[in-house]
Coordinates of N, CA and C in Angstrom, one line a residue:
V2 N -10.9 2.4 -3.4 CA -10.2 1.9 -4.6 C -8.7 1.3 -4.6
N3 N -7.7 2.2 -4.1 CA -6.1 1.9 -4.1 C -6.2 0.9 -3.2
L4 N -6.6 0.4 -2.2 CA -7.4 -1.3 -2.0 C -7.0 -2.1 -2.7
V5 N -8.2 -2.1 -2.9 CA -8.4 -3.5 -3.6 C -7.3 -3.4 -5.2
A6 N -7.0 -2.2 -5.7 CA -5.5 -2.1 -6.2 C -4.4 -2.4 -6.4
G7 N -3.9 -2.1 -4.8 CA -3.3 -3.2 -4.3 C -2.5 -4.6 -4.6
V8 N -3.6 -4.8 -3.8 CA -3.7 -6.0 -3.3 C -4.1 -7.0 -5.0
C9 N -4.9 -6.9 -5.5 CA -4.8 -6.9 -7.1 C -3.7 -6.6 -7.7
A10 N -3.3 -5.9 -7.2 CA -1.3 -6.1 -7.7 C -0.4 -6.7 -7.3
D11 N -0.6 -6.7 -6.0 CA 0.4 -8.2 -5.2 C -0.1 -9.7 -6.3
A12 N -0.7 -9.7 -5.8 CA -2.4 -11.2 -7.0 C -1.2 -11.4 -8.2
L13 N -1.1 -10.1 -9.0 CA -0.4 -10.2 -10.2 C 1.1 -9.9 -10.3
G14 N 1.8 -10.0 -9.5 CA 2.8 -10.0 -8.8 C 3.3 -8.3 -9.4
K15 N 3.1 -7.4 -9.4 CA 3.0 -6.0 -9.9 C 3.9 -5.3 -8.6
D16 N 4.6 -4.3 -8.8 CA 5.3 -3.3 -7.8 C 4.1 -2.1 -7.6
C17 N 3.4 -1.8 -9.0 CA 2.5 -0.5 -9.1 C 1.3 -1.1 -10.0
Y18 N -0.2 0.1 -8.7 CA -1.1 -0.8 -9.3 C -2.1 0.6 -10.0
E19 N -0.9 1.6 -10.4 CA -2.0 2.7 -10.8 C -3.0 2.2 -11.8
D20 N -2.6 1.5 -12.5 CA -2.9 0.5 -14.0 C -4.2 0.2 -13.2
I21 N -4.1 -0.7 -12.4 CA -5.2 -1.5 -12.0 C -6.3 -0.3 -11.4
A22 N -6.2 0.4 -10.8 CA -6.9 1.1 -10.1 C -8.1 1.5 -11.3
K23 N -7.7 2.5 -12.2 CA -8.1 2.7 -13.9 C -8.6 1.6 -13.8
A24 N -8.7 0.4 -14.3 CA -9.0 -0.6 -14.6 C -10.2 -1.1 -13.7
L25 N -10.3 -0.6 -12.2 CA -11.7 -1.4 -11.4 C -12.6 -0.2 -11.6
L26 N -12.4 0.8 -12.2 CA -12.7 2.1 -11.4 C -13.1 2.2 -13.5
S27 N -13.0 1.5 -14.7 CA -13.6 1.7 -16.6 C -14.6 1.2 -16.5
S28 N -15.1 0.0 -16.2 CA -15.9 -0.9 -16.6 C -16.0 -2.3 -16.5
A29 N -16.6 -2.9 -16.2 CA -17.4 -4.7 -16.1 C -16.2 -4.9 -17.0
Q30 N -16.3 -5.2 -17.9 CA -15.4 -6.2 -19.1 C -13.8 -5.6 -18.3
A31 N -13.1 -4.4 -18.2 CA -12.1 -4.7 -17.5 C -11.6 -5.1 -16.4
R32 N -13.1 -5.3 -15.4 CA -12.8 -5.7 -14.1 C -12.9 -7.5 -14.6
A33 N -13.6 -7.9 -15.4 CA -13.6 -9.3 -15.6 C -12.3 -9.8 -16.5
D34 N -11.5 -9.1 -17.1 CA -10.0 -9.0 -17.9 C -9.3 -9.7 -16.3
L35 N -10.1 -8.1 -15.0 CA -8.5 -8.3 -14.2 C -8.7 -9.9 -13.3
R36 N -9.7 -10.3 -13.3 CA -10.3 -11.6 -12.5 C -9.2 -12.4 -13.7
E37 N -9.4 -12.7 -15.0 CA -9.4 -13.4 -15.2 C -7.8 -13.5 -15.1
A38 N -6.8 -12.6 -15.0 CA -5.2 -12.2 -15.0 C -5.3 -12.8 -13.8
I39 N -5.9 -12.5 -12.8 CA -5.2 -12.9 -11.2 C -5.7 -14.4 -11.3
A40 N -6.7 -15.2 -11.6 CA -6.5 -16.1 -12.0 C -6.1 -17.5 -12.5
C41 N -6.0 -16.6 -13.9 CA -4.5 -17.4 -14.3 C -3.3 -17.3 -14.5
K42 N -2.5 -16.6 -13.3 CA -1.4 -15.9 -12.2 C -1.9 -17.4 -11.6
G43 N -2.5 -18.1 -11.0 CA -2.8 -18.8 -9.8 C -3.2 -18.1 -8.7
S44 N -3.4 -16.6 -8.6 CA -4.0 -15.4 -7.2 C -5.3 -15.7 -6.4
L45 N -6.3 -16.1 -7.8 CA -7.3 -15.5 -7.1 C -8.5 -16.4 -6.3
H46 N -7.3 -17.1 -5.7 CA -8.1 -17.6 -4.3 C -6.5 -17.2 -3.1
K47 N -5.9 -16.2 -3.3 CA -4.9 -16.0 -2.5 C -5.3 -15.4 -1.3
T48 N -5.1 -16.0 0.0 CA -5.5 -14.5 1.3 C -5.3 -13.5 1.6
Y49 N -5.6 -12.4 2.0 CA -5.0 -11.6 2.2 C -5.7 -11.1 3.5
W50 N -4.9 -10.6 4.7 CA -4.9 -10.0 5.9 C -5.6 -8.6 5.4
I51 N -6.0 -7.6 5.4 CA -6.1 -6.2 5.5 C -6.9 -5.9 7.0
C52 N -5.8 -5.0 7.5 CA -6.5 -4.2 8.6 C -7.6 -3.4 8.6
A53 N -8.8 -3.3 8.9 CA -10.0 -2.7 8.7 C -9.6 -1.4 9.2
F54 N -9.2 -1.3 10.8 CA -9.0 0.1 11.6 C -7.9 0.9 11.1
S55 N -6.7 0.6 9.9 CA -5.9 1.4 9.2 C -5.0 1.5 11.1
V56 N -4.4 0.8 11.2 CA -3.9 1.0 12.8 C -2.3 1.4 12.7
N57 N -1.8 2.0 13.0 CA -0.2 2.0 12.6 C 0.1 1.6 13.7
Q58 N 0.4 0.4 12.8 CA 1.4 -1.4 14.0 C 2.9 -1.0 14.2
H59 N 3.3 -0.4 13.6 CA 4.9 0.5 14.0 C 4.7 1.0 15.2
A60 N 3.8 2.0 15.1 CA 4.1 3.0 16.8 C 3.4 1.8 17.8
G61 N 2.6 0.6 17.6 CA 2.0 0.3 18.5 C 3.0 -1.0 18.8
I62 N 3.6 -1.2 18.3 CA 5.3 -2.9 18.3 C 6.1 -1.4 18.9
C63 N 6.3 -0.4 18.6 CA 7.7 -0.3 19.0 C 7.8 0.9 19.9
G64 N 6.3 1.5 19.6 CA 6.5 2.6 21.0 C 6.6 4.5 19.8
G65 N 6.9 3.7 18.9 CA 7.5 5.9 18.0 C 8.1 4.9 16.6
F66 N 9.6 6.0 17.0 CA 10.0 5.9 15.1 C 11.7 6.1 15.4
G67 N 11.6 5.9 17.1 CA 13.3 6.1 17.2 C 13.4 7.5 17.7
R68 N 15.0 8.2 18.2 CA 15.1 9.0 18.3 C 15.1 10.2 16.5
A69 N 15.3 11.3 17.0 CA 15.2 11.9 15.8 C 16.7 12.2 15.1
P70 N 16.7 11.9 13.8 CA 18.3 12.4 13.4 C 18.6 13.7 14.0
A71 N 19.6 14.2 13.9 CA 19.8 15.8 13.8 C 19.1 16.1 12.6
P72 N 18.9 18.1 13.3 CA 18.2 18.6 11.8 C 18.5 18.9 11.0
D73 N 18.2 19.5 9.6 CA 18.4 20.3 8.4 C 19.8 18.9 8.0
T74 N 19.1 17.7 7.9 CA 20.4 16.4 7.5 C 19.4 15.7 6.5
R75 N 20.0 14.8 5.7 CA 19.1 13.9 4.9 C 18.9 13.0 5.8
D76 N 19.1 12.8 6.7 CA 18.6 11.8 7.2 C 17.3 12.0 8.4
R77 N 17.3 13.3 8.8 CA 16.1 13.8 9.3 C 15.0 14.1 8.2
E78 N 15.5 14.1 7.0 CA 14.0 14.4 6.0 C 13.5 13.6 6.1
E79 N 14.3 12.2 5.7 CA 13.6 10.7 5.7 C 13.1 10.1 6.3
W80 N 13.4 10.3 7.8 CA 12.5 10.5 9.4 C 11.6 10.8 9.4
E81 N 11.5 11.9 8.3 CA 9.7 12.8 8.8 C 8.7 12.3 8.2
A82 N 9.6 11.5 6.3 CA 8.9 11.3 6.0 C 8.1 9.8 6.3
Q83 N 9.3 9.3 7.1 CA 8.4 8.0 6.8 C 7.9 7.5 8.4
R84 N 7.7 8.7 8.6 CA 6.9 9.1 10.4 C 5.6 9.3 10.1
R85 N 5.8 9.6 9.5 CA 4.2 10.8 8.8 C 3.0 10.4 8.0
D86 N 1.8 10.1 8.7 CA 0.8 9.6 7.5 C 1.2 10.0 6.0
S87 N 1.3 8.6 4.8 CA 1.0 9.1 4.0 C 0.3 9.4 3.3
V88 N -0.6 9.3 3.8 CA -2.1 10.3 2.9 C -2.2 11.6 2.7
F89 N -2.3 12.5 4.4 CA -2.7 13.1 5.2 C -1.5 13.9 5.4
G90 N 0.1 12.9 5.2 CA 1.0 14.7 6.0 C 1.4 14.5 6.8

């Protein structure tokens, strides 16, 4: 649901997909309304590329996340958060 909601949010020019995910799960009418909103935005036939294998492209292309900043710093905290899987931590 989150993947489809994220794509729909992008098609609508929205930064957040929470309400769209709720609409996708709520009713056929809500889904029809969402489709209509995307059509009105001119994005119904927009093409998206989705990696079905959920590959970490950054690690594959760059070979990692660079040298770790010093321990116990704000930079290290941000570095740790960005290098981890955002779903499973």
